[in-house]
PDB file of C-alpha atoms in Angstrom:
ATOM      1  CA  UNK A 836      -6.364 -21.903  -6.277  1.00 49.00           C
ATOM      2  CA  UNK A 837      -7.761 -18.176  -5.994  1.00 44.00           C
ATOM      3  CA  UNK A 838      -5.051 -17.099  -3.353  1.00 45.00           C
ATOM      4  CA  UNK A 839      -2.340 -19.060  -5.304  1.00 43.00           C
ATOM      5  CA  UNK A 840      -3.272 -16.709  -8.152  1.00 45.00           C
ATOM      6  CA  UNK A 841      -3.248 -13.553  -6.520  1.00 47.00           C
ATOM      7  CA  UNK A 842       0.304 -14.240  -4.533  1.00 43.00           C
ATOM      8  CA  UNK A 843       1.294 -15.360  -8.555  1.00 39.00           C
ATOM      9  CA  UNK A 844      -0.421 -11.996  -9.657  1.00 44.00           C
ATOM     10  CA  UNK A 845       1.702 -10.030  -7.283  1.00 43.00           C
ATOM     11  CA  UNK A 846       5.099 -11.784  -7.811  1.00 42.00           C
ATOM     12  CA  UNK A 847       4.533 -10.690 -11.410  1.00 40.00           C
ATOM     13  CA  UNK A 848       3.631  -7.471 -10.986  1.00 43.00           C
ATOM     14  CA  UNK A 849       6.528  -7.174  -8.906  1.00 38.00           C
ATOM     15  CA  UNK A 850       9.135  -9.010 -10.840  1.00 40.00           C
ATOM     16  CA  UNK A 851       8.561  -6.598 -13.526  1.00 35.00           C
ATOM     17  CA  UNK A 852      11.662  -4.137 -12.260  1.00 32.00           C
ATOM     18  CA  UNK A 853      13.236  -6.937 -14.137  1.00 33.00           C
ATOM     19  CA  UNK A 854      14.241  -5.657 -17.223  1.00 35.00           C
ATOM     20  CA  UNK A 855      16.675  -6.059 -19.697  1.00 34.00           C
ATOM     21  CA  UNK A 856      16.964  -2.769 -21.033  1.00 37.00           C
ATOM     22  CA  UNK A 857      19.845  -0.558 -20.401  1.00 40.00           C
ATOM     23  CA  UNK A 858      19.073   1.917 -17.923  1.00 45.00           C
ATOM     24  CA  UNK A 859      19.773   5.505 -18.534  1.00 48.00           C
ATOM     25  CA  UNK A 860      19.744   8.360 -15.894  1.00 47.00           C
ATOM     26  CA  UNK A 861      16.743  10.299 -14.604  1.00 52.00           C
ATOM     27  CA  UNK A 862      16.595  14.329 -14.467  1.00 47.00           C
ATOM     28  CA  UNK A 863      17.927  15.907 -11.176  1.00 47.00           C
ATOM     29  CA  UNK A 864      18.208  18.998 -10.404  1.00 47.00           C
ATOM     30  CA  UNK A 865      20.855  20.484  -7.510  1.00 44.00           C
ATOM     31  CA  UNK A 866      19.867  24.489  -7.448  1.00 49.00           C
ATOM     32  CA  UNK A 867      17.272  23.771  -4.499  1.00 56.00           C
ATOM     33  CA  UNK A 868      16.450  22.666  -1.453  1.00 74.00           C
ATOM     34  CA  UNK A 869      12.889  21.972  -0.423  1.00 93.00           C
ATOM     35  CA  UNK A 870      13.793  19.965   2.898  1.00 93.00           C
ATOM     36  CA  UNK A 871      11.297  22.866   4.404  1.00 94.00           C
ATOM     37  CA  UNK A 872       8.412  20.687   2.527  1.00 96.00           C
ATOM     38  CA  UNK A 873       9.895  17.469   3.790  1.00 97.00           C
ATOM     39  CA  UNK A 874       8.711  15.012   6.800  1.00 96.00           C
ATOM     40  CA  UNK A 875      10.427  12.226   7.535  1.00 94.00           C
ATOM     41  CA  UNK A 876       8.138   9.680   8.928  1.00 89.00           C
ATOM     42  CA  UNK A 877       8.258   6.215  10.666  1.00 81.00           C
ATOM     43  CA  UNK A 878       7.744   3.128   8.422  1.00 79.00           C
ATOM     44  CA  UNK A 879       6.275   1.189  11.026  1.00 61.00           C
ATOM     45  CA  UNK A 880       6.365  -2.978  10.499  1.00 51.00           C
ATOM     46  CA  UNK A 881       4.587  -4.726   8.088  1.00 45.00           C
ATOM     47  CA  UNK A 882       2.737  -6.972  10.679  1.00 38.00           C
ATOM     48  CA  UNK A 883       0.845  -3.816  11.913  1.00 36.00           C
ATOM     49  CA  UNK A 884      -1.131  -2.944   8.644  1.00 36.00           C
ATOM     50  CA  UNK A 885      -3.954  -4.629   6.856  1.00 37.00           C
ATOM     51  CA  UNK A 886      -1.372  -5.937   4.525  1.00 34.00           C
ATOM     52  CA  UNK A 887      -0.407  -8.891   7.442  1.00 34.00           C
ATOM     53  CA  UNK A 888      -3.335 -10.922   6.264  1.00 31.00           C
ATOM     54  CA  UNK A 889      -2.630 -10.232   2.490  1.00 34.00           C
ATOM     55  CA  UNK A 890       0.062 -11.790  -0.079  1.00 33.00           C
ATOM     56  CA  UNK A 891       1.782  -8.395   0.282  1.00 38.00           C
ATOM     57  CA  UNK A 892       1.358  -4.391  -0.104  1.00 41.00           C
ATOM     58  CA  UNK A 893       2.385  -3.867  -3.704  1.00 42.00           C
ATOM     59  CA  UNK A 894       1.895  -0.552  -3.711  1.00 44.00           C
ATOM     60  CA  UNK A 895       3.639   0.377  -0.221  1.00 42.00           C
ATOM     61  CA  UNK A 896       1.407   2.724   0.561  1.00 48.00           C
ATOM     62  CA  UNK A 897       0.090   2.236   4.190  1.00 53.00           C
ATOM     63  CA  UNK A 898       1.511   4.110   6.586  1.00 56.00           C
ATOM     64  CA  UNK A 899       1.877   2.789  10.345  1.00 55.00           C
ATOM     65  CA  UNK A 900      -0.306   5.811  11.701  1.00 55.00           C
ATOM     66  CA  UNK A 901      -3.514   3.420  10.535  1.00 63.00           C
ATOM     67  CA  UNK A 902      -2.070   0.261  12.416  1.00 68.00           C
ATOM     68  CA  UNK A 903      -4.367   1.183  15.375  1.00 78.00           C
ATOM     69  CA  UNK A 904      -7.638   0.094  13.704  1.00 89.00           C
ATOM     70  CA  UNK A 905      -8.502  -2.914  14.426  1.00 92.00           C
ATOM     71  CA  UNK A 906     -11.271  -2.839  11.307  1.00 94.00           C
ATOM     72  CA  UNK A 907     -10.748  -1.057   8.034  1.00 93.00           C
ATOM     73  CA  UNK A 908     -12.063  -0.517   4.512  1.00 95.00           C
ATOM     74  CA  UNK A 909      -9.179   0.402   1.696  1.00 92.00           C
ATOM     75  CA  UNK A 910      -9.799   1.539  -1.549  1.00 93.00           C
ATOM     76  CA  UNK A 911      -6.560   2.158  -3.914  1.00 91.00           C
ATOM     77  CA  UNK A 912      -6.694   2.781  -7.274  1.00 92.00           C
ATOM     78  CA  UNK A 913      -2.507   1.651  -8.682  1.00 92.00           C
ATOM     79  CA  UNK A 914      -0.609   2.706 -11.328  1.00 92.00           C
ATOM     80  CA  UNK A 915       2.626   1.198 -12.101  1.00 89.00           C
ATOM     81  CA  UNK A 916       5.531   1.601 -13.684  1.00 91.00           C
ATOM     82  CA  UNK A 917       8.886  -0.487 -14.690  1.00 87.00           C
ATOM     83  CA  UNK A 918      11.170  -0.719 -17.757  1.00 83.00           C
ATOM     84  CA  UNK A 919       8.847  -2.010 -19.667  1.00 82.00           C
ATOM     85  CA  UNK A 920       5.621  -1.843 -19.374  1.00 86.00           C
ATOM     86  CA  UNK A 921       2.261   0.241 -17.509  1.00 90.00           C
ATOM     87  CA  UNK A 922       0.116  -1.268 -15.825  1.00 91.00           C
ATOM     88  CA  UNK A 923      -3.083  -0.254 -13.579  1.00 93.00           C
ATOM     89  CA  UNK A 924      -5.061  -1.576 -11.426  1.00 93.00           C
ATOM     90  CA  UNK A 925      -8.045  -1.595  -8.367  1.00 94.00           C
ATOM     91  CA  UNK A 926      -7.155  -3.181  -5.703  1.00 92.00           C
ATOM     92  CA  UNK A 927      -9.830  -3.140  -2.275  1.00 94.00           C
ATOM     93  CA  UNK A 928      -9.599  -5.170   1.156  1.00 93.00           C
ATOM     94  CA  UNK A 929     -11.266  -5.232   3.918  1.00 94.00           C
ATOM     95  CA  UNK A 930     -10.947  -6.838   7.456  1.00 94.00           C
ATOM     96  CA  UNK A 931     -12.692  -6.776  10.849  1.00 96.00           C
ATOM     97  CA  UNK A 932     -10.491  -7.779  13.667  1.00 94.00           C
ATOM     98  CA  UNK A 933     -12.040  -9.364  17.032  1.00 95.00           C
ATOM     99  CA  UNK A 934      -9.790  -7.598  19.731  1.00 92.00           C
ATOM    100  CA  UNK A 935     -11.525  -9.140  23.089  1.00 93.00           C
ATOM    101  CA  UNK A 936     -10.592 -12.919  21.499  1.00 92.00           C
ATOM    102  CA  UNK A 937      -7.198 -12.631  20.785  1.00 90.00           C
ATOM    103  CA  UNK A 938      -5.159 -16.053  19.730  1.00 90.00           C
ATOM    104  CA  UNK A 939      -1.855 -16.212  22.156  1.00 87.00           C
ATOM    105  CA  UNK A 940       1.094 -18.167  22.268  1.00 82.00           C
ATOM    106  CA  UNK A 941       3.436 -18.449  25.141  1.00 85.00           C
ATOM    107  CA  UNK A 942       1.072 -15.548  26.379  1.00 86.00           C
ATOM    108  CA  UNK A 943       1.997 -13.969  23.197  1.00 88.00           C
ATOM    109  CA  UNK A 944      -0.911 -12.378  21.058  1.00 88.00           C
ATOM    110  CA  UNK A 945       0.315 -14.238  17.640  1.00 86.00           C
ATOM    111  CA  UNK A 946      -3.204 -13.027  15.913  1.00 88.00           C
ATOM    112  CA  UNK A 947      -6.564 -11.561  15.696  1.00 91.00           C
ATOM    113  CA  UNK A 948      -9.567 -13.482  14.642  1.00 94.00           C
ATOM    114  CA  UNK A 949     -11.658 -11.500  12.151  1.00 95.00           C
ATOM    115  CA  UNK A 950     -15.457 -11.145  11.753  1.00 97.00           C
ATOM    116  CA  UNK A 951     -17.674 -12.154   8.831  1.00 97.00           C
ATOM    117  CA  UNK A 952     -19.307  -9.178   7.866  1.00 98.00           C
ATOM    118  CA  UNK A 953     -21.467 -10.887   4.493  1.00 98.00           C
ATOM    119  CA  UNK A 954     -21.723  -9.819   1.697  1.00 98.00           C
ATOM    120  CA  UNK A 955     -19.279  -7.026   1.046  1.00 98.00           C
ATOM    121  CA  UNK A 956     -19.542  -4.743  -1.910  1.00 98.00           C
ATOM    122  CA  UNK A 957     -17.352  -1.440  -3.101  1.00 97.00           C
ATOM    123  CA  UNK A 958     -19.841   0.226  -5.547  1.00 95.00           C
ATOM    124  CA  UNK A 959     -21.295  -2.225  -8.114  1.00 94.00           C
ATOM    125  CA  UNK A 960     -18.486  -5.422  -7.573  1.00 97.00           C
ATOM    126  CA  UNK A 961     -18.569  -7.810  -4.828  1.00 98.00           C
ATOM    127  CA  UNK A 962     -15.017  -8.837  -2.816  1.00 98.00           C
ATOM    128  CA  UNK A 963     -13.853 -12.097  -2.164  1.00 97.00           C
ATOM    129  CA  UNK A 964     -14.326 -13.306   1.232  1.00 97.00           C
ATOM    130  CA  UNK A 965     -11.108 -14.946   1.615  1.00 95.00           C
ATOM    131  CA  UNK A 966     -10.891 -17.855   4.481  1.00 95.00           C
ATOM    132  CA  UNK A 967      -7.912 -16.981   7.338  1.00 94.00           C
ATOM    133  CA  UNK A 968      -6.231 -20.042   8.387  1.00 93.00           C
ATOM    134  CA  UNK A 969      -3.590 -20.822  11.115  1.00 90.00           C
ATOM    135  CA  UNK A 970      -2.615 -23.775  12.629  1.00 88.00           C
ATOM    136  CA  UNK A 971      -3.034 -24.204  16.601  1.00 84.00           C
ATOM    137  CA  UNK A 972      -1.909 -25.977  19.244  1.00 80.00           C
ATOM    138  CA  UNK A 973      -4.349 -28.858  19.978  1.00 75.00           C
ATOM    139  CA  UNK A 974      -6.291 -27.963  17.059  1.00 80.00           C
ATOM    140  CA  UNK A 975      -4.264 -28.317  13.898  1.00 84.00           C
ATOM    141  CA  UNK A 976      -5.590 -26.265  10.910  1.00 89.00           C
ATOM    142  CA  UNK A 977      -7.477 -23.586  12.305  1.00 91.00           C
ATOM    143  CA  UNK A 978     -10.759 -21.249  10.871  1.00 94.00           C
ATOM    144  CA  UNK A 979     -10.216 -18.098  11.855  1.00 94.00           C
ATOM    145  CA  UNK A 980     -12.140 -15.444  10.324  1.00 95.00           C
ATOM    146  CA  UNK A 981     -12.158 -14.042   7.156  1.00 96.00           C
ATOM    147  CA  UNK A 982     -10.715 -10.693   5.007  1.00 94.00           C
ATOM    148  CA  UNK A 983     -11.915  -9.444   2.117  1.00 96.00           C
ATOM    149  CA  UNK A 984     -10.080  -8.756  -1.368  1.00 95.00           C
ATOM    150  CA  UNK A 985     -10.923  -7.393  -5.047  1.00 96.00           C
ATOM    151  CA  UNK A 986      -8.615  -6.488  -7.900  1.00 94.00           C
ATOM    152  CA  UNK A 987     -10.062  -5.156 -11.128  1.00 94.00           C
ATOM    153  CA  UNK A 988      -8.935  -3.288 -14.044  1.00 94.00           C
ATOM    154  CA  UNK A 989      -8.291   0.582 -13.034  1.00 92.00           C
ATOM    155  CA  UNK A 990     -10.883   2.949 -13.461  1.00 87.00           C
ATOM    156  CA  UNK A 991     -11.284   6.680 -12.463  1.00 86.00           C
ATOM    157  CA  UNK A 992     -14.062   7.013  -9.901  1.00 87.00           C
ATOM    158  CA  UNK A 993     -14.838  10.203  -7.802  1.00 87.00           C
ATOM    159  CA  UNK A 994     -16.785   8.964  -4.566  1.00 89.00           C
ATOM    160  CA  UNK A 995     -16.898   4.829  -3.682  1.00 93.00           C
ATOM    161  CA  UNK A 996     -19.384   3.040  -1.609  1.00 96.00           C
ATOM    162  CA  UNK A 997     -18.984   0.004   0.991  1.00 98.00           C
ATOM    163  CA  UNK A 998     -22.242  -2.080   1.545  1.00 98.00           C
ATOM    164  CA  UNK A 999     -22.214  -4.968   3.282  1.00 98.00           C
ATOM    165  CA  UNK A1000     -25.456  -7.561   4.146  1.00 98.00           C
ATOM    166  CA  UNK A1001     -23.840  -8.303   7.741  1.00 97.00           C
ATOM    167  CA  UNK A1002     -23.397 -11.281   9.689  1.00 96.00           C
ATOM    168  CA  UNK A1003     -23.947 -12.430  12.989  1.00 92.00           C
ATOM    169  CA  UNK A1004     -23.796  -9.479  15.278  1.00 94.00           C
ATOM    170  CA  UNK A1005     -22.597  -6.996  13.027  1.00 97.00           C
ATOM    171  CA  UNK A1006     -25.695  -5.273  10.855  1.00 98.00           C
ATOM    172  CA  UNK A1007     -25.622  -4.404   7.581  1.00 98.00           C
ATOM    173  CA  UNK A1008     -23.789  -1.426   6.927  1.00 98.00           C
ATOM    174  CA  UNK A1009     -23.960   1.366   3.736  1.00 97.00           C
ATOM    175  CA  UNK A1010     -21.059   3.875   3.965  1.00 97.00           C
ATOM    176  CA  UNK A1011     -20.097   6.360   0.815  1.00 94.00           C
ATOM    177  CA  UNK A1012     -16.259   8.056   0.833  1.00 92.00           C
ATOM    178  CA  UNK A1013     -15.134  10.573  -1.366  1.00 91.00           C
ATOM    179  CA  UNK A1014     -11.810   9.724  -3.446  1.00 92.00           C
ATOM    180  CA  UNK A1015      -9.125  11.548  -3.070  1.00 95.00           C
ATOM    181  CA  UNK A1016      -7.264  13.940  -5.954  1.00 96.00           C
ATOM    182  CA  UNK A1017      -5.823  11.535  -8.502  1.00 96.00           C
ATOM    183  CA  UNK A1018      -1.851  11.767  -8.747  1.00 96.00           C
ATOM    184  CA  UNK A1019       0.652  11.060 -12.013  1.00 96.00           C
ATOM    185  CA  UNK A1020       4.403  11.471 -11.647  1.00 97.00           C
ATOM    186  CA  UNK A1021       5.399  13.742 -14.654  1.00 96.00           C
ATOM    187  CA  UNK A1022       9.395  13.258 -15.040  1.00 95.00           C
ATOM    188  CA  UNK A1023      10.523  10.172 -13.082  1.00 91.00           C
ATOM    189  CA  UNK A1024      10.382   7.376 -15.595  1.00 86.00           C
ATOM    190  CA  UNK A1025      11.812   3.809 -14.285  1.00 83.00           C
ATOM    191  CA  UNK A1026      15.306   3.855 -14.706  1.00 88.00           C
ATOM    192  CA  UNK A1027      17.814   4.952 -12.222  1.00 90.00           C
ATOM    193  CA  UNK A1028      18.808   7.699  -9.594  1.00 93.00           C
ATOM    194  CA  UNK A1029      22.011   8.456  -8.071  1.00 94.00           C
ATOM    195  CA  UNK A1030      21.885   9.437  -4.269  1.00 94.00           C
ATOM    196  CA  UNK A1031      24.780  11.403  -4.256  1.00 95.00           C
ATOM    197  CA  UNK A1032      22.492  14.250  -6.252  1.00 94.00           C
ATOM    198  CA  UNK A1033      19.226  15.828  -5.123  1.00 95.00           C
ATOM    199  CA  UNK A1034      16.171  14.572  -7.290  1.00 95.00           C
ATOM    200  CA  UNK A1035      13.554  16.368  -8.643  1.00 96.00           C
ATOM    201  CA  UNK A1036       9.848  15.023  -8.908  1.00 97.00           C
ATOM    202  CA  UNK A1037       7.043  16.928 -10.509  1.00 97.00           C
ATOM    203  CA  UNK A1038       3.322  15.354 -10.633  1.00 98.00           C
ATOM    204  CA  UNK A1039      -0.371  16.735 -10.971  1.00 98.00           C
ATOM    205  CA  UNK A1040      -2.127  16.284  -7.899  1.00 98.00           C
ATOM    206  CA  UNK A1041      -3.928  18.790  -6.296  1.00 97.00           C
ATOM    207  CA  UNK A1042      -3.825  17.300  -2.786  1.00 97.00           C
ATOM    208  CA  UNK A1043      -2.454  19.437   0.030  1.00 98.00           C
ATOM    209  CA  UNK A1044      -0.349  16.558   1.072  1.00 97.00           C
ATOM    210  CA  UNK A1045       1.604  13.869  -0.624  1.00 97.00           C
ATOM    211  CA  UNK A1046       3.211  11.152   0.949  1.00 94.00           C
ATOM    212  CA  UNK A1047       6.135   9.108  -0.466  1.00 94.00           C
ATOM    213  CA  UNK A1048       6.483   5.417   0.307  1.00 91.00           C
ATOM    214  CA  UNK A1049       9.945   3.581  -0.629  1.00 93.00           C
ATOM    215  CA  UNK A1050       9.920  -0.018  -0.536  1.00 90.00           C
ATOM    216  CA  UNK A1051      13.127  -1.793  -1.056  1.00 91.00           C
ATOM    217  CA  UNK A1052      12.829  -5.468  -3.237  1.00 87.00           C
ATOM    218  CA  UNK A1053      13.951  -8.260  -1.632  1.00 85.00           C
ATOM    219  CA  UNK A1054      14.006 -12.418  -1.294  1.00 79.00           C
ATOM    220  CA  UNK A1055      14.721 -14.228  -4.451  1.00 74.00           C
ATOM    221  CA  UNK A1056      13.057 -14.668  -8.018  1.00 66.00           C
ATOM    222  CA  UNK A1057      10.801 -17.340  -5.391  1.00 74.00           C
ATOM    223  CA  UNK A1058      10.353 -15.004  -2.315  1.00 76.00           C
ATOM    224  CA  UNK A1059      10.574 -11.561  -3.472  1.00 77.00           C
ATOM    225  CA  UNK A1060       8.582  -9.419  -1.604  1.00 81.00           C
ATOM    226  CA  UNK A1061       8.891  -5.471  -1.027  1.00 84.00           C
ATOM    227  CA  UNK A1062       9.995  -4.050   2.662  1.00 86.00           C
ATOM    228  CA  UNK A1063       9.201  -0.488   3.789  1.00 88.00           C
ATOM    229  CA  UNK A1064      12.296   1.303   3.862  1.00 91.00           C
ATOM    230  CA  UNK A1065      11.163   5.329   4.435  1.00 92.00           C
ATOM    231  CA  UNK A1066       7.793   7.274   4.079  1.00 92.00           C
ATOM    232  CA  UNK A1067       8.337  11.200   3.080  1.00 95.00           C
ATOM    233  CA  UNK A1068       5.293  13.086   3.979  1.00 96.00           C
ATOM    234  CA  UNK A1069       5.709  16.015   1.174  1.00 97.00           C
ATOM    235  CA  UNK A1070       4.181  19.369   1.074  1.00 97.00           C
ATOM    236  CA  UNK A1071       2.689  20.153  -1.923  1.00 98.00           C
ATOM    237  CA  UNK A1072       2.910  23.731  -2.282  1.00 96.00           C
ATOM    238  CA  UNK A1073       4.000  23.707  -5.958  1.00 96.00           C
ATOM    239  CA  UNK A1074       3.597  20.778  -7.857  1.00 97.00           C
ATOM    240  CA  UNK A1075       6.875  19.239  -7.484  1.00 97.00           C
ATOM    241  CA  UNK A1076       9.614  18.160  -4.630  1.00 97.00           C
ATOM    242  CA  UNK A1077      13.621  18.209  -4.846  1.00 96.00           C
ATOM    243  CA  UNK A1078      14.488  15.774  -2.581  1.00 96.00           C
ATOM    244  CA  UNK A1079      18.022  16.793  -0.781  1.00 96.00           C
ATOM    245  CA  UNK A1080      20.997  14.550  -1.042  1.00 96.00           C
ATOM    246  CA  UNK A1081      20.878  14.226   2.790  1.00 95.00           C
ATOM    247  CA  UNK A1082      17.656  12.296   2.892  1.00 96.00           C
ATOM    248  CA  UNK A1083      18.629  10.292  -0.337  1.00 96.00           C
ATOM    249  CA  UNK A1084      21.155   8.867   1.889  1.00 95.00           C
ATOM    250  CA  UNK A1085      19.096   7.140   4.238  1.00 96.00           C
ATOM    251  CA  UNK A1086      18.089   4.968   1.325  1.00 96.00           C
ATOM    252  CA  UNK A1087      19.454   1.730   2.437  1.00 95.00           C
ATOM    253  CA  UNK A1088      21.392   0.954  -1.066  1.00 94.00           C
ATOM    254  CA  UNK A1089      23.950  -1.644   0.576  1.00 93.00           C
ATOM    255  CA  UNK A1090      20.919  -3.812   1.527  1.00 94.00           C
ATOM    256  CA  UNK A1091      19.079  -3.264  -1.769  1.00 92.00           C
ATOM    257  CA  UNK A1092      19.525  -2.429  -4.812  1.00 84.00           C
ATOM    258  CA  UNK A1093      16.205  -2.211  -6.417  1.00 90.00           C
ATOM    259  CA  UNK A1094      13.339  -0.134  -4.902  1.00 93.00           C
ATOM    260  CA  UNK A1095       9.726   0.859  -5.243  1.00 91.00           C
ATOM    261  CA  UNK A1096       8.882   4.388  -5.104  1.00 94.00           C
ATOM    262  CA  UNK A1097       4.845   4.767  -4.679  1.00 92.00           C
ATOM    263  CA  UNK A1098       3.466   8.502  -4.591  1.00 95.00           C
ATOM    264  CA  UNK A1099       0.357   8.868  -2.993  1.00 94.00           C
ATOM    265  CA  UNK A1100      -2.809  11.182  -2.424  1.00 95.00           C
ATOM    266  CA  UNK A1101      -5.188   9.839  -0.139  1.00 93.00           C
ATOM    267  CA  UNK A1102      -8.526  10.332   2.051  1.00 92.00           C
ATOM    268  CA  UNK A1103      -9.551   8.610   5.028  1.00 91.00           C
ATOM    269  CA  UNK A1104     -11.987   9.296   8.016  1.00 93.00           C
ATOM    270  CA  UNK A1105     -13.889   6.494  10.653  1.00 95.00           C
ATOM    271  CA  UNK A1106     -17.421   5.552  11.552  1.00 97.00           C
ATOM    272  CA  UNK A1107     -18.979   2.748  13.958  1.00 97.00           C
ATOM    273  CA  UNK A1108     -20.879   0.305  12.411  1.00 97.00           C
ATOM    274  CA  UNK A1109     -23.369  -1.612  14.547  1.00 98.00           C
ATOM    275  CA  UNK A1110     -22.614  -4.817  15.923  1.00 97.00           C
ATOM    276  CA  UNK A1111     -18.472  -3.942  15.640  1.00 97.00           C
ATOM    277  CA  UNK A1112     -17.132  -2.075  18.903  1.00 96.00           C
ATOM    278  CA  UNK A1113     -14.225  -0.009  17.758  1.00 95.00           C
ATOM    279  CA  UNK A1114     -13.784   2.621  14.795  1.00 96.00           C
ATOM    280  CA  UNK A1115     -13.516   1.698  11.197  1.00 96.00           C
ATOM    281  CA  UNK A1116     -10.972   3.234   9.383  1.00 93.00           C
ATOM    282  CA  UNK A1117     -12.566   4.045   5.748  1.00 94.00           C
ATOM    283  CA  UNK A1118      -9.453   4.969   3.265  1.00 92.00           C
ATOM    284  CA  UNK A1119      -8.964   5.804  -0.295  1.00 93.00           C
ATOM    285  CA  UNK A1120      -6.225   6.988  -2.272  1.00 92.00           C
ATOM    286  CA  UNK A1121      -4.231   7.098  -5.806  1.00 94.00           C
ATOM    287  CA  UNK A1122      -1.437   5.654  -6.254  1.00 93.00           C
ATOM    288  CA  UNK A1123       1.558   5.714  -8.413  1.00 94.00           C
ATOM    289  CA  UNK A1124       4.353   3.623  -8.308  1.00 93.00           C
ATOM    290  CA  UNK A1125       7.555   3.245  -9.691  1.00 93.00           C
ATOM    291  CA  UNK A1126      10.288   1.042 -10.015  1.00 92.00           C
ATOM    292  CA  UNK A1127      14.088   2.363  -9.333  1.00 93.00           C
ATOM    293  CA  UNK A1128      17.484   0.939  -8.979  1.00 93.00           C
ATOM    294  CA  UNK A1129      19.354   3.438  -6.833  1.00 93.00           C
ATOM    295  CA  UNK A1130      22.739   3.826  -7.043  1.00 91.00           C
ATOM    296  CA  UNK A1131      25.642   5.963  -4.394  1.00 91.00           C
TER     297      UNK A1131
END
């Protein structure tokens, strides 16, 4: 009943670009060009994040240059934005993979197993340790492993801690990671842009680096679910971003028509943890994401 809440939860929060308001343009600006600020990176596949073993990544927000963990700790702390209504939220998961035991298929690697790790804790709240399930040949409905999952009410923290009690042969672990600079989109409100006009987005974030995430909405009222359509990696040497008409392009508009733009500043770094053989990826960031219908 717990996981049919959370994918009902998500569908929600999601089916919120719904709106029956009229939609009026956004700001843009066409006097600059700040492609000099602008990286284009890969959006990777969905299957290669954390994100796999969850309902889906609301927030869009992790990139494909984490896929190669095989463990990892995320901390995001969501705002978002449609026609409306705010909303914000916590959201932390957590998974161990078991690389040497891979599940196959055809001598296809279909899945991971994942470790029990106890008791797992970000600061003062305990995460759900959330049963993963498969079926198998020969062995029907399938045990194997668990993830990890919390969503609270937002709240501004400055450092987080993981503790966990540990399980089997992976020891108990205490691990503290700072968060990063909280960011807040100043002029993009949830409306509409036109691609055939640079854009202009201001926020206040002091990171060094911001990074973009645009998810387009797809599936019906049912299905909908959000696929990773382009990550900008942005400079921030000012504060704000015109985004050229020449990368508003590559928005895939004939495939969809309604996207999720999710601004980012984030932290991350690794440590071993004894008992698990490969790195764990330990990531935070602050989030805010918006809802857009983007038009030629």
């Amino acid at each position: 009943m717990k996981k049919m809440n959370n994918k009902i939860f998500l569908l929600i929060i999601i089916a919120f670009v719904l709106g029956c308001q009229k939609p009026g343009p956004v700001e843009l600006i066409d006097d600059k060009d700040d492609s000099k600020l602008i990286d284009i990176k890969s959006t990777g596949s969905v299957s290669d994040t954390l994100y796999a073993v969850s309902v889906g990544d609301t927030s869009g927000n992790f990139g494909p240059q984490n896929s190669r963990y095989y463990a990892k700790l995320i901390y995001q702390s969501i705002r978002f934005e449609r026609l409306s209504r705010k909303d914000s939220l916590i959201n932390a998961e957590a998974i161990f993979f078991d690389k040497d035991n891979s599940i196959k298929h055809n001598d296809r690697i279909v899945a991971f197993p994942s470790f029990d790790v106890g008791a797992l804790k970000i600061n003062e709240d305990v995460l759900n340790k959330i049963p993963r399930r498969m079926m198998l040949p020969m062995r029907g409905d399938t045990l194997i492993g668990y993830r990890y999952q919390l969503r609270k009410n937002y709240e501004l923290t400055t450092a987080n801690k993981w503790t966990a009690t540990g399980s089997g042969s992976i020891d108990a672990f205490d691990i503290s990671i700072s968060s990063p600079p909280t960011i807040r989109v100043l002029n993009l409100p949830p409306r509409f842009i036109n691609v055939s006009e640079p854009l202009n987005i201001k926020w206040d974030c002091a990171n060094p680096i911001i990074n973009i995430f645009i998810s387009g909405e797809a599936g019906d009222l049912l299905t909908r679910r959000l696929v990773p359509v382009m990550h900008l990696q942005i400079r921030n040497k000012k504060g704000e971003v015109t985004i050229p008409v020449k990368i508003l392009e590559l928005i895939p508009i004939k495939k969809f028509s309604r996207f999720v733009f999710s601004f980012v500043s984030e932290s991350s770094g690794t440590v071993r943890i004894s008992g698990y053989p490969e790195d764990v990826l330990v990531h935070s960031s602050s989030v805010h994401s918006i809802f857009l219908s983007v038009r030629p």
